[in-house]
Short mmCIF file of C-alpha atoms in Angstrom, two decimals:
data_model
loop_
_atom_site.label_atom_id
_atom_site.label_comp_id
_atom_site.label_asym_id
_atom_site.label_seq_id
_atom_site.Cartn_x
_atom_site.Cartn_y
_atom_site.Cartn_z
CA MET A 110 67.26 207.63 156.04
CA SER A 111 67.44 204.27 157.69
CA VAL A 112 69.08 203.83 161.08
CA VAL A 113 68.79 200.07 161.29
CA ASN A 114 69.50 197.59 158.49
CA LEU A 115 69.21 193.83 158.51
CA ARG A 116 70.53 191.92 155.54
CA GLY A 117 69.99 188.18 155.21
CA VAL A 118 69.90 187.72 158.95
CA THR A 119 69.43 184.16 160.15
CA LYS A 120 69.36 182.85 163.70
CA ARG A 121 69.39 179.13 164.35
CA TYR A 122 69.12 177.50 167.75
CA ARG A 123 70.21 173.90 167.66
CA ASP A 124 67.29 172.45 165.67
CA THR A 125 64.99 175.45 165.34
CA LEU A 126 65.26 178.19 162.80
CA ALA A 127 64.08 181.25 164.73
CA VAL A 128 64.85 183.86 162.08
CA ASP A 129 65.23 182.88 158.46
CA ASP A 130 67.03 185.16 156.02
CA VAL A 131 65.43 188.39 157.14
CA SER A 132 66.16 191.75 155.54
CA PHE A 133 64.51 195.03 156.37
CA ASP A 134 65.27 198.62 157.36
CA LEU A 135 64.01 200.89 160.09
CA HIS A 136 63.74 204.48 158.99
CA GLU A 137 64.81 207.40 161.10
CA ASN A 138 62.18 209.07 163.28
CA ARG A 139 59.33 206.78 162.32
CA ILE A 140 57.15 204.56 164.46
CA HIS A 141 57.40 200.98 163.30
CA GLY A 142 55.15 198.08 164.14
CA LEU A 143 56.91 194.73 164.29
CA LEU A 144 54.01 192.35 164.20
CA GLY A 145 53.59 188.63 164.14
CA ARG A 146 52.38 185.63 166.06
CA ASN A 147 53.94 184.19 169.19
CA GLY A 148 57.21 182.53 168.34
CA ALA A 149 57.35 184.22 164.94
CA GLY A 150 60.82 185.58 165.66
CA LYS A 151 60.06 189.19 166.65
CA SER A 152 61.93 189.09 169.94
CA THR A 153 64.90 187.31 168.42
CA VAL A 154 65.17 190.02 165.77
CA MET A 155 65.11 192.73 168.41
CA ARG A 156 67.65 190.91 170.57
CA MET A 157 70.00 190.79 167.58
CA LEU A 158 69.41 194.49 166.89
CA THR A 159 70.54 195.29 170.41
CA GLY A 160 73.60 193.08 170.42
CA GLN A 161 72.14 190.67 172.95
CA GLU A 162 72.03 187.79 170.50
CA ILE A 163 74.53 187.06 167.78
CA PRO A 164 73.14 186.19 164.35
CA THR A 165 74.10 182.80 162.92
CA SER A 166 74.61 184.55 159.60
CA GLY A 167 73.78 187.82 157.91
CA GLN A 168 74.47 191.41 158.77
CA VAL A 169 72.94 193.67 161.41
CA ARG A 170 73.73 197.38 161.31
CA VAL A 171 72.58 200.06 163.74
CA PHE A 172 73.74 203.58 162.88
CA GLY A 173 75.92 201.87 160.29
CA GLU A 174 77.77 199.70 162.80
CA ASN A 175 77.54 196.22 164.22
CA PRO A 176 75.73 196.66 167.56
CA TYR A 177 77.32 193.64 169.24
CA GLU A 178 79.49 194.86 172.16
CA ASN A 179 79.51 198.29 170.55
CA ALA A 180 79.75 200.93 173.28
CA ALA A 181 79.37 203.73 170.71
CA VAL A 182 76.03 202.43 169.44
CA LEU A 183 74.29 200.74 172.36
CA PRO A 184 73.70 203.79 174.61
CA ARG A 185 71.65 205.22 171.73
CA VAL A 186 69.44 202.14 171.79
CA CYS A 187 66.87 201.33 174.45
CA PHE A 188 65.23 197.90 174.39
CA ILE A 189 62.26 197.35 176.69
CA LYS A 190 61.09 193.78 176.83
CA GLU A 191 58.27 192.07 178.60
CA SER A 192 60.62 189.36 179.83
CA GLN A 193 63.09 191.78 181.44
CA ARG A 194 64.29 190.48 184.78
CA TYR A 195 65.36 192.74 187.63
CA PRO A 196 67.73 191.85 190.47
CA ASP A 197 65.89 190.52 193.54
CA ILE A 198 67.52 193.09 195.77
CA PHE A 199 66.11 196.00 193.74
CA LEU A 200 63.37 198.35 194.73
CA ALA A 201 61.42 199.76 191.78
CA ARG A 202 63.29 203.05 192.10
CA HIS A 203 66.66 201.31 191.73
CA ALA A 204 65.72 200.18 188.24
CA LEU A 205 64.87 203.77 187.30
CA GLU A 206 68.02 205.16 188.92
CA ALA A 207 70.15 202.67 187.02
CA ALA A 208 68.49 203.63 183.73
CA ALA A 209 69.05 207.31 184.54
CA MET A 210 72.79 206.63 184.79
CA VAL A 211 73.27 204.97 181.43
CA PHE A 212 70.95 206.74 179.00
CA PRO A 213 72.45 210.09 177.98
CA ASN A 214 69.08 211.68 177.06
CA TRP A 215 67.30 210.61 180.25
CA ASP A 216 64.66 213.11 181.38
CA GLN A 217 64.17 212.82 185.13
CA ASP A 218 61.17 215.18 185.29
CA PHE A 219 59.41 213.17 182.64
CA ALA A 220 60.21 209.96 184.51
CA ASP A 221 58.81 211.42 187.74
CA ARG A 222 55.60 212.46 186.02
CA LEU A 223 55.22 209.01 184.50
CA VAL A 224 55.76 207.38 187.90
CA GLU A 225 52.88 209.50 189.21
CA GLU A 226 50.66 208.72 186.32
CA PHE A 227 51.26 204.97 186.27
CA ARG A 228 51.01 204.94 190.07
CA LEU A 229 54.21 202.99 190.38
CA PRO A 230 55.13 202.26 194.02
CA VAL A 231 58.82 203.13 193.66
CA LYS A 232 59.75 202.04 197.16
CA ARG A 233 58.39 198.54 196.70
CA ARG A 234 60.65 195.59 196.01
CA VAL A 235 60.62 194.68 192.33
CA ARG A 236 59.76 191.11 193.31
CA LYS A 237 56.58 192.30 195.00
CA LEU A 238 55.33 194.32 192.01
CA SER A 239 52.31 193.08 190.10
CA ARG A 240 52.69 192.10 186.45
CA GLY A 241 51.21 195.43 185.39
CA GLN A 242 53.46 197.46 187.70
CA LEU A 243 56.46 195.58 186.41
CA SER A 244 55.43 196.49 182.88
CA SER A 245 55.13 200.14 183.84
CA VAL A 246 58.73 200.12 185.09
CA GLY A 247 59.78 199.16 181.57
CA VAL A 248 57.44 201.61 179.89
CA ILE A 249 58.71 204.49 182.05
CA ILE A 250 62.33 203.61 181.29
CA GLY A 251 61.60 203.30 177.58
CA LEU A 252 59.90 206.69 177.38
CA ALA A 253 62.15 208.70 179.71
CA ALA A 254 65.36 207.33 178.17
CA ARG A 255 64.55 209.17 174.91
CA ALA A 256 66.95 206.87 173.10
CA PRO A 257 67.25 207.60 169.36
CA VAL A 258 66.24 203.99 168.73
CA THR A 259 63.68 202.70 171.20
CA LEU A 260 62.26 199.19 170.98
CA PHE A 261 59.23 198.03 172.93
CA ASP A 262 58.69 194.27 172.92
CA GLU A 263 55.20 193.52 174.25
CA PRO A 264 55.74 196.27 176.80
CA TYR A 265 52.35 196.23 178.43
CA LEU A 266 51.56 192.78 179.66
CA GLY A 267 49.21 193.18 182.60
CA LEU A 268 48.64 196.89 182.05
CA ASP A 269 44.99 197.88 182.16
CA ALA A 270 43.32 199.70 179.27
CA VAL A 271 43.71 203.10 180.94
CA ALA A 272 47.43 202.61 181.50
CA ARG A 273 47.89 201.35 177.92
CA GLN A 274 46.13 204.42 176.58
CA ALA A 275 48.33 206.59 178.80
CA PHE A 276 51.34 204.86 177.30
CA TYR A 277 50.18 205.50 173.73
CA ASP A 278 49.33 209.12 174.51
CA HIS A 279 52.71 209.80 176.08
CA LEU A 280 54.50 207.96 173.33
CA ILE A 281 52.85 210.07 170.63
CA ALA A 282 53.21 213.37 172.50
CA ASP A 283 56.85 212.78 173.36
CA TYR A 284 57.60 211.47 169.89
CA GLY A 285 56.14 214.72 168.54
CA ARG A 286 58.50 216.81 170.66
CA TYR A 287 61.53 214.54 170.46
CA PRO A 288 61.28 212.56 167.23
CA ARG A 289 63.04 209.21 167.36
CA THR A 290 62.89 205.79 165.82
CA ILE A 291 60.44 203.62 167.68
CA VAL A 292 59.62 199.95 167.27
CA LEU A 293 56.46 198.58 168.79
CA SER A 294 56.10 194.85 168.87
CA THR A 295 52.68 193.72 169.94
CA HIS A 296 49.69 191.45 169.49
CA LEU A 297 47.25 194.29 170.04
CA ILE A 298 47.36 195.43 166.44
CA ASP A 299 44.08 197.33 166.57
CA GLU A 300 45.32 199.43 169.46
CA VAL A 301 48.48 200.53 167.69
CA ALA A 302 47.08 200.69 164.15
CA ASP A 303 46.70 204.48 164.28
CA ILE A 304 50.15 205.03 165.75
CA ILE A 305 52.42 202.96 163.59
CA GLU A 306 53.63 204.42 160.34
CA ASP A 307 55.56 201.43 159.04
CA VAL A 308 54.62 197.81 159.39
CA THR A 309 56.83 194.77 159.31
CA VAL A 310 55.13 191.43 159.74
CA ILE A 311 57.20 188.41 160.53
CA ASP A 312 55.94 184.84 160.45
CA ARG A 313 57.90 181.66 161.06
CA GLY A 314 61.08 183.69 161.04
CA ARG A 315 60.39 185.26 157.65
CA ILE A 316 59.18 188.68 156.61
CA VAL A 317 55.74 188.48 155.05
CA MET A 318 54.92 192.20 154.91
CA ASP A 319 57.10 195.29 155.04
CA ASP A 320 55.62 198.60 154.01
CA SER A 321 54.11 201.82 155.29
CA SER A 322 50.72 201.32 156.90
CA GLU A 323 49.26 203.74 154.38
CA ASN A 324 50.37 201.62 151.44
CA LEU A 325 49.29 198.43 153.12
CA ARG A 326 45.86 199.73 153.85
CA SER A 327 45.35 200.73 150.26
CA GLN A 328 46.51 197.35 149.05
CA ALA A 329 43.70 195.23 150.29
CA VAL A 330 39.95 195.48 150.50
CA THR A 331 37.07 193.52 151.84
CA VAL A 332 34.48 192.82 149.18
CA SER A 333 31.09 191.29 149.80
CA GLY A 334 28.14 190.52 147.57
CA PRO A 335 26.73 187.75 145.40
CA THR A 336 29.27 184.96 144.94
CA ASN A 337 29.52 185.32 141.16
CA ALA A 338 30.16 189.04 141.23
CA VAL A 339 32.71 188.71 144.04
CA GLU A 340 34.59 185.97 142.20
CA GLN A 341 34.70 188.08 139.06
CA PHE A 342 35.97 191.01 141.02
CA ALA A 343 38.70 189.03 142.74
CA ASP A 344 39.80 187.07 139.69
CA GLY A 345 43.57 187.08 139.31
CA HIS A 346 44.26 188.46 142.76
CA ASP A 347 45.34 186.92 146.03
CA VAL A 348 42.30 186.09 148.09
CA LEU A 349 43.59 186.29 151.61
CA HIS A 350 40.38 185.17 153.17
CA ARG A 351 36.97 183.94 152.06
CA GLU A 352 33.65 183.40 153.80
CA ASP A 353 30.61 181.92 152.05
CA LEU A 354 27.07 182.12 153.25
CA GLY A 355 24.45 180.84 150.87
CA GLY A 356 24.91 182.66 147.57
CA PHE A 357 26.66 185.46 149.35
CA THR A 358 30.46 185.76 149.62
CA ARG A 359 32.87 187.98 151.49
CA VAL A 360 36.56 188.04 150.61
CA VAL A 361 39.66 189.93 151.59
CA VAL A 362 41.61 190.64 148.43
CA SER A 363 45.15 191.83 148.25
CA GLY A 364 45.84 194.32 145.47
CA ILE A 365 42.80 196.35 144.51
CA PRO A 366 41.52 195.37 141.13
CA ALA A 367 40.97 198.55 139.13
CA ASP A 368 38.22 199.12 136.59
CA ARG A 369 36.05 196.33 137.76
CA ASP A 370 32.34 196.35 138.16
CA THR A 371 31.46 197.04 141.76
CA ALA A 372 27.83 197.89 141.22
CA SER A 373 26.43 194.92 143.10
CA LEU A 374 29.29 194.75 145.60
CA GLN A 375 30.09 196.31 148.87
CA VAL A 376 33.75 197.37 149.11
CA GLU A 377 35.23 198.27 152.50
CA PRO A 378 38.71 199.05 153.69
CA VAL A 379 40.52 196.37 155.65
CA SER A 380 41.73 197.09 159.14
CA LEU A 381 45.42 196.61 159.76
CA GLN A 382 44.67 193.78 162.16
CA GLN A 383 42.49 192.03 159.55
CA LEU A 384 45.18 192.47 156.96
CA VAL A 385 47.95 191.12 159.18
CA VAL A 386 45.92 188.17 160.42
CA ARG A 387 44.68 187.23 156.96
CA THR A 388 48.08 187.64 155.34
CA THR A 389 49.72 185.52 158.01
CA GLN A 390 47.08 182.81 157.57
CA PHE A 391 47.48 182.99 153.82
CA HIS A 392 51.24 182.49 154.10
CA ASP A 393 50.83 179.70 156.63
CA ALA A 394 48.45 177.89 154.33
CA ALA A 395 50.74 178.38 151.35
CA LEU A 396 53.66 177.04 153.37
CA ALA A 397 51.64 174.07 154.58
CA GLY A 398 50.66 173.36 150.97
CA ALA A 399 54.26 173.58 149.82
CA GLY A 400 55.28 171.37 152.72
CA ASN A 401 52.86 168.65 151.58
CA GLY A 402 54.38 168.77 148.17
CA LYS A 403 50.92 168.75 146.66
CA GLY A 404 50.02 172.37 146.60
CA ASP A 405 46.42 171.70 147.50
CA ARG A 406 44.75 172.28 150.79
CA SER A 407 42.54 169.74 152.45
CA MET B 1048 86.34 205.38 182.21
CA THR B 1049 83.25 207.33 183.18
CA GLN B 1050 81.08 204.66 181.59
CA LEU B 1051 82.91 202.09 183.72
CA VAL B 1052 82.13 204.05 186.88
CA LYS B 1053 78.50 204.37 185.82
CA VAL B 1054 78.15 200.64 185.30
CA ALA B 1055 79.86 200.00 188.64
CA ARG B 1056 77.35 202.37 190.21
CA ILE B 1057 74.52 200.35 188.68
CA GLN B 1058 75.90 197.30 190.42
CA LEU B 1059 75.99 199.32 193.65
CA VAL B 1060 72.70 201.17 193.17
CA ASN B 1061 71.43 199.18 196.12
CA ALA B 1062 74.77 199.34 197.94
CA ARG B 1063 73.16 198.77 201.31
CA MET B 1064 72.25 195.27 200.21
CA VAL B 1065 75.28 194.53 198.04
CA LEU B 1066 77.98 195.67 200.46
CA GLY B 1067 75.98 195.50 203.68
CA MET B 1068 74.67 191.95 203.49
CA PRO B 1069 78.04 190.18 203.93
CA LEU B 1070 78.87 192.53 206.83
CA LEU B 1071 75.54 191.83 208.47
CA VAL B 1072 76.21 188.10 208.20
CA LEU B 1073 79.65 188.69 209.71
CA VAL B 1074 78.17 190.54 212.68
CA CYS B 1075 75.58 187.80 213.21
CA VAL B 1076 78.29 185.13 213.13
CA LEU B 1077 80.30 187.13 215.64
CA ALA B 1078 77.25 187.40 217.89
CA ALA B 1079 76.65 183.66 217.57
CA ASN B 1080 80.27 182.98 218.50
CA ILE B 1081 80.04 185.21 221.55
CA ALA B 1082 76.87 183.38 222.57
CA ILE B 1083 78.56 180.01 222.16
CA PHE B 1084 81.58 181.04 224.19
CA VAL B 1085 79.33 182.44 226.91
CA ALA B 1086 77.36 179.18 226.92
CA ILE B 1087 80.51 177.08 227.19
CA GLY B 1088 81.39 179.39 230.05
CA THR B 1089 85.10 178.72 230.45
CA ALA B 1090 86.06 180.98 233.31
CA SER B 1091 89.68 181.28 232.33
CA PRO B 1092 90.54 180.12 228.84
CA PRO B 1093 93.58 177.91 228.33
CA GLU B 1094 96.89 179.38 227.24
CA GLY B 1095 96.45 181.70 224.24
CA ALA B 1096 93.23 182.52 222.45
CA THR B 1097 90.89 179.93 220.99
CA VAL B 1098 90.84 180.54 217.24
CA THR B 1099 87.52 180.18 215.44
CA GLY B 1100 87.19 179.77 211.70
CA ALA B 1101 84.09 181.95 211.69
CA LEU B 1102 85.71 184.62 209.54
CA VAL B 1103 85.28 182.26 206.58
CA SER B 1104 81.55 183.11 206.60
CA ILE B 1105 81.99 186.56 205.06
CA TYR B 1106 84.14 185.13 202.27
CA ILE B 1107 81.51 182.53 201.42
CA VAL B 1108 78.70 185.10 201.50
CA THR B 1109 80.71 187.36 199.18
CA LEU B 1110 81.17 184.49 196.73
CA VAL B 1111 77.43 183.86 196.69
CA THR B 1112 76.57 187.53 196.18
CA HIS B 1113 78.89 187.63 193.18
CA VAL B 1114 77.25 184.58 191.65
CA GLN B 1115 74.12 186.73 191.77
CA THR B 1116 75.95 189.67 190.24
CA MET B 1117 76.09 187.55 187.09
CA THR B 1118 72.77 185.73 187.28
CA GLN B 1119 70.73 188.82 188.18
CA MET B 1120 72.60 192.07 187.65
CA PHE B 1121 74.15 191.05 184.31
CA PRO B 1122 70.84 190.41 182.50
CA PHE B 1123 69.45 193.64 183.90
CA ALA B 1124 72.46 195.72 182.89
CA LEU B 1125 72.53 194.28 179.37
CA GLY B 1126 68.85 195.16 179.18
CA LEU B 1127 70.00 198.75 179.72
CA SER B 1128 72.31 198.58 176.69
CA VAL B 1129 75.49 198.00 178.71
CA THR B 1130 78.10 195.89 176.90
CA ARG B 1131 79.44 192.66 178.38
CA ARG B 1132 82.94 194.11 178.40
CA GLU B 1133 81.85 197.16 180.39
CA PHE B 1134 79.89 195.02 182.80
CA VAL B 1135 82.71 192.60 183.56
CA ALA B 1136 85.24 195.42 183.92
CA ALA B 1137 82.90 197.28 186.27
CA ALA B 1138 82.36 194.09 188.29
CA GLY B 1139 86.13 193.79 188.62
CA LEU B 1140 86.28 197.37 189.87
CA VAL B 1141 83.56 196.65 192.43
CA VAL B 1142 85.33 193.46 193.55
CA PHE B 1143 88.64 195.27 194.11
CA GLY B 1144 87.01 198.10 196.04
CA GLN B 1145 84.93 195.71 198.08
CA ALA B 1146 87.93 193.51 198.95
CA LEU B 1147 89.87 196.53 200.14
CA LEU B 1148 86.91 197.88 202.12
CA TYR B 1149 86.29 194.54 203.82
CA GLY B 1150 90.03 194.15 204.42
CA VAL B 1151 90.06 197.45 206.32
CA ILE B 1152 86.88 196.58 208.24
CA ILE B 1153 88.24 193.19 209.30
CA TRP B 1154 91.49 194.83 210.34
CA LEU B 1155 89.51 197.32 212.49
CA MET B 1156 87.58 194.40 213.99
CA SER B 1157 90.87 192.69 214.81
CA LEU B 1158 91.98 195.82 216.68
CA LEU B 1159 88.71 195.83 218.58
CA GLU B 1160 89.08 192.15 219.30
CA ARG B 1161 92.52 192.62 220.76
CA ALA B 1162 91.45 195.65 222.80
CA THR B 1163 88.57 193.73 224.36
CA GLY B 1164 90.67 190.66 225.10
CA GLY B 1165 88.89 188.52 222.53
CA TRP B 1166 85.43 190.06 223.14
CA GLY B 1167 85.94 189.50 226.85
CA LEU B 1168 85.90 185.77 226.28
CA GLY B 1169 89.38 185.14 224.98
CA PHE B 1170 88.59 183.88 221.48
CA ALA B 1171 90.03 185.06 218.20
CA MET B 1172 87.86 185.46 215.13
CA PHE B 1173 89.72 188.32 213.38
CA ASP B 1174 93.12 188.63 214.99
CA LEU B 1175 94.58 185.49 213.51
CA PRO B 1176 97.71 184.05 215.13
CA PHE B 1177 99.79 183.76 211.94
CA LEU B 1178 99.55 187.54 211.51
CA GLU B 1179 101.55 188.07 214.69
CA GLY B 1180 104.13 190.75 214.00
CA SER B 1181 102.84 191.79 210.57
CA ASN B 1182 102.41 195.45 209.72
CA VAL B 1183 99.10 197.14 208.97
CA VAL B 1184 99.39 196.97 205.20
CA THR B 1185 100.21 193.28 205.22
CA ARG B 1186 97.32 192.59 207.52
CA ILE B 1187 94.80 194.43 205.36
CA LEU B 1188 96.09 192.80 202.17
CA VAL B 1189 95.99 189.35 203.77
CA TYR B 1190 92.35 189.90 204.73
CA ALA B 1191 91.55 191.31 201.27
CA GLY B 1192 93.31 188.72 199.10
CA PRO B 1193 90.91 185.82 199.55
CA PHE B 1194 88.00 188.14 198.69
CA LEU B 1195 89.50 188.65 195.25
CA LEU B 1196 89.83 184.91 194.68
CA LEU B 1197 86.35 184.04 195.90
CA SER B 1198 84.57 187.00 194.30
CA PHE B 1199 85.98 186.21 190.86
CA ALA B 1200 85.21 182.53 191.42
CA GLY B 1201 81.63 183.62 192.14
CA LEU B 1202 81.49 185.84 189.06
CA TRP B 1203 82.79 183.07 186.83
CA THR B 1204 80.38 180.51 188.26
CA GLY B 1205 77.54 182.99 187.75
CA ILE B 1206 78.38 183.68 184.12
CA VAL B 1207 78.81 179.94 183.45
CA TYR B 1208 75.27 179.50 184.73
CA GLN B 1209 74.12 182.41 182.61
CA ARG B 1210 75.64 180.92 179.49
CA TRP B 1211 75.21 177.17 179.90
CA GLY B 1212 72.64 176.91 182.68
CA GLN B 1213 72.57 174.26 185.37
CA PRO B 1214 74.50 171.66 183.35
CA GLY B 1215 77.32 174.17 182.91
CA VAL B 1216 77.61 174.74 186.65
CA TRP B 1217 77.57 170.98 187.30
CA ALA B 1218 80.33 170.50 184.77
CA LEU B 1219 82.33 173.30 186.41
CA VAL B 1220 81.92 171.84 189.91
CA LEU B 1221 82.74 168.31 188.72
CA ALA B 1222 85.79 169.54 186.84
CA PHE B 1223 86.95 171.42 189.91
CA GLY B 1224 86.39 168.33 192.09
CA ALA B 1225 88.28 166.15 189.61
CA LEU B 1226 91.14 168.65 189.60
CA VAL B 1227 91.39 168.59 193.41
CA VAL B 1228 91.18 164.80 193.61
CA GLY B 1229 93.68 164.47 190.77
CA LEU B 1230 96.13 166.81 192.48
CA MET B 1231 95.80 164.93 195.76
CA ALA B 1232 96.34 161.62 194.00
CA LEU B 1233 99.39 163.00 192.25
CA ILE B 1234 100.82 164.34 195.50
CA GLY B 1235 100.15 161.05 197.31
CA TRP B 1236 101.61 158.98 194.49
CA GLN B 1237 104.76 161.08 194.28
CA GLY B 1238 105.02 161.31 198.09
CA TRP B 1239 104.98 165.09 198.03
CA TRP B 1240 102.82 165.66 201.10
CA GLN B 1241 105.71 166.84 203.24
CA GLN B 1242 106.72 169.43 200.65
CA VAL B 1243 103.12 170.62 200.40
CA PHE B 1244 102.86 171.09 204.16
CA ASP B 1245 106.20 172.87 204.15
CA PHE B 1246 105.01 175.15 201.37
CA PHE B 1247 101.98 176.25 203.36
CA ALA B 1248 103.98 176.56 206.57
CA GLU B 1249 106.90 178.45 205.07
CA THR B 1250 105.31 180.74 202.50
CA PRO B 1251 104.92 184.21 203.97
CA ALA B 1252 101.30 185.14 204.77
CA LEU B 1253 101.42 188.04 202.31
CA LEU B 1254 102.23 185.70 199.43
CA LEU B 1255 99.92 182.93 200.52
CA PHE B 1256 96.84 185.01 201.33
CA ALA B 1257 97.23 188.10 199.18
CA VAL B 1258 99.52 187.71 196.17
CA TYR B 1259 98.65 184.14 195.09
CA PRO B 1260 94.87 184.54 195.57
CA ALA B 1261 95.00 187.83 193.68
CA LEU B 1262 96.85 186.15 190.79
CA ILE B 1263 94.33 183.31 190.64
CA GLY B 1264 91.59 185.96 190.87
CA VAL B 1265 92.96 187.70 187.79
CA VAL B 1266 92.94 184.43 185.85
CA LEU B 1267 89.33 183.80 186.91
CA ALA B 1268 88.46 187.36 185.85
CA ALA B 1269 89.82 186.59 182.39
CA PHE B 1270 87.74 183.39 182.25
CA THR B 1271 84.71 185.42 183.32
CA TYR B 1272 85.19 187.88 180.50
CA LEU B 1273 85.73 185.16 177.88
CA THR B 1274 82.65 183.28 179.06
CA SER B 1275 80.55 186.44 179.01
CA ARG B 1276 81.33 187.13 175.34
CA ARG B 1277 78.57 184.87 174.14
CA ALA B 1278 76.38 184.85 177.21
CA VAL B 1279 72.83 186.00 176.56
CA PRO B 1280 70.83 187.97 179.12
#
């Protein structure tokens, strides 16, 4: 069952098209990765999902309703963003206390444990927190709120590797006990590759991939070997990426060609990060080609 | 209703700063006034108390804190999935409570002022002469009224900034300036100055300082809500 639906959603700011005719669903109690480059439109999509931005056109539905100014829907949604600002007069604990008041499923014990673990100085002014500590305020709120739809937008800027791992561990453990719909938006695709079950990739405001990570992983392979054999193997399929070295070629192919001779070839699975990066590049190049009106790449 | 109270509590989660800061400024201004009057050192003040306008300080500080309610608290609260409608309503609740609280505190200060003979120096900062003969309720409402006006003016200015940024605030200030200048020109042209002075002299304090400011405050509250509809955190 899907808890979030976007249909033909477009967001235009004066002369930029931030989100261009986007449609996708978020399924209940799954962990979704919303991936894409900087400025691809990820944050704008999430701001529209949480009623903070109003789409120029199209339809956004959360639990079947329009989230904008919807007091029945919004308390079931928690949106943690890297760019969240806190009032200057706040101590770190004030941010947590405020969150405790508005999220119905808030777990104070869990929040306290997370404060310990992330070593958050709760009595310090928010303004005096380091970038990493500020991120942990958001992460703690996002986890302890236990909102049925929880969105993390680049939640861990400035967090060290240990703290990031702690975040992933808690996320998975708590998700196991209290299943909910989670969206992770991040650049660190490799780090979240094992966590996310569904992947949506957005580029230049458009969806370029939207599938379960399992399906995606089985859709592309890296093939290397003698150029001739590789070209034969890849014939008729999208070559997302190609590297040549002497008579030796390595390609990332989307769609696995069946019944082809792989005797002289080495076939490896593609990592999610590889797949996302190569697919994005492939689309960019295609768009650039279309933009030139020539269809060829120079 | 409970949600409204919750959101109001978010705005007051650091109540010491939100409610205490204007009072602290008030106390400092009072101390400064006492120091000035001691420095001037008039042994026996002239007939009646010298009235200072220092009370204005707490009203100005309250306006500024409510600009920040919108520029800082609003984006935070929306980040916690609070709706704009809830936030503005809760801000209104806070403003009313705060105005009443400050009204009572200023009234208490005026009692203290009278009891100490103008802080021993014969000046009046709280016990204003035009309130001579008014009852307690009138006094408290007269002190509270301008808080409503200025707090909602602060909230509206803050949300204008939030929605349209610096240019929006400039436009607001310029429009307000043009309105004042235009009114003055109109009054001068029509020769209405005498009537205007009479209006201020003859209108009862309760109307002038409580009812009219509260009415304007309500209008500004409506503007605040309408402006917030499409404001983005």
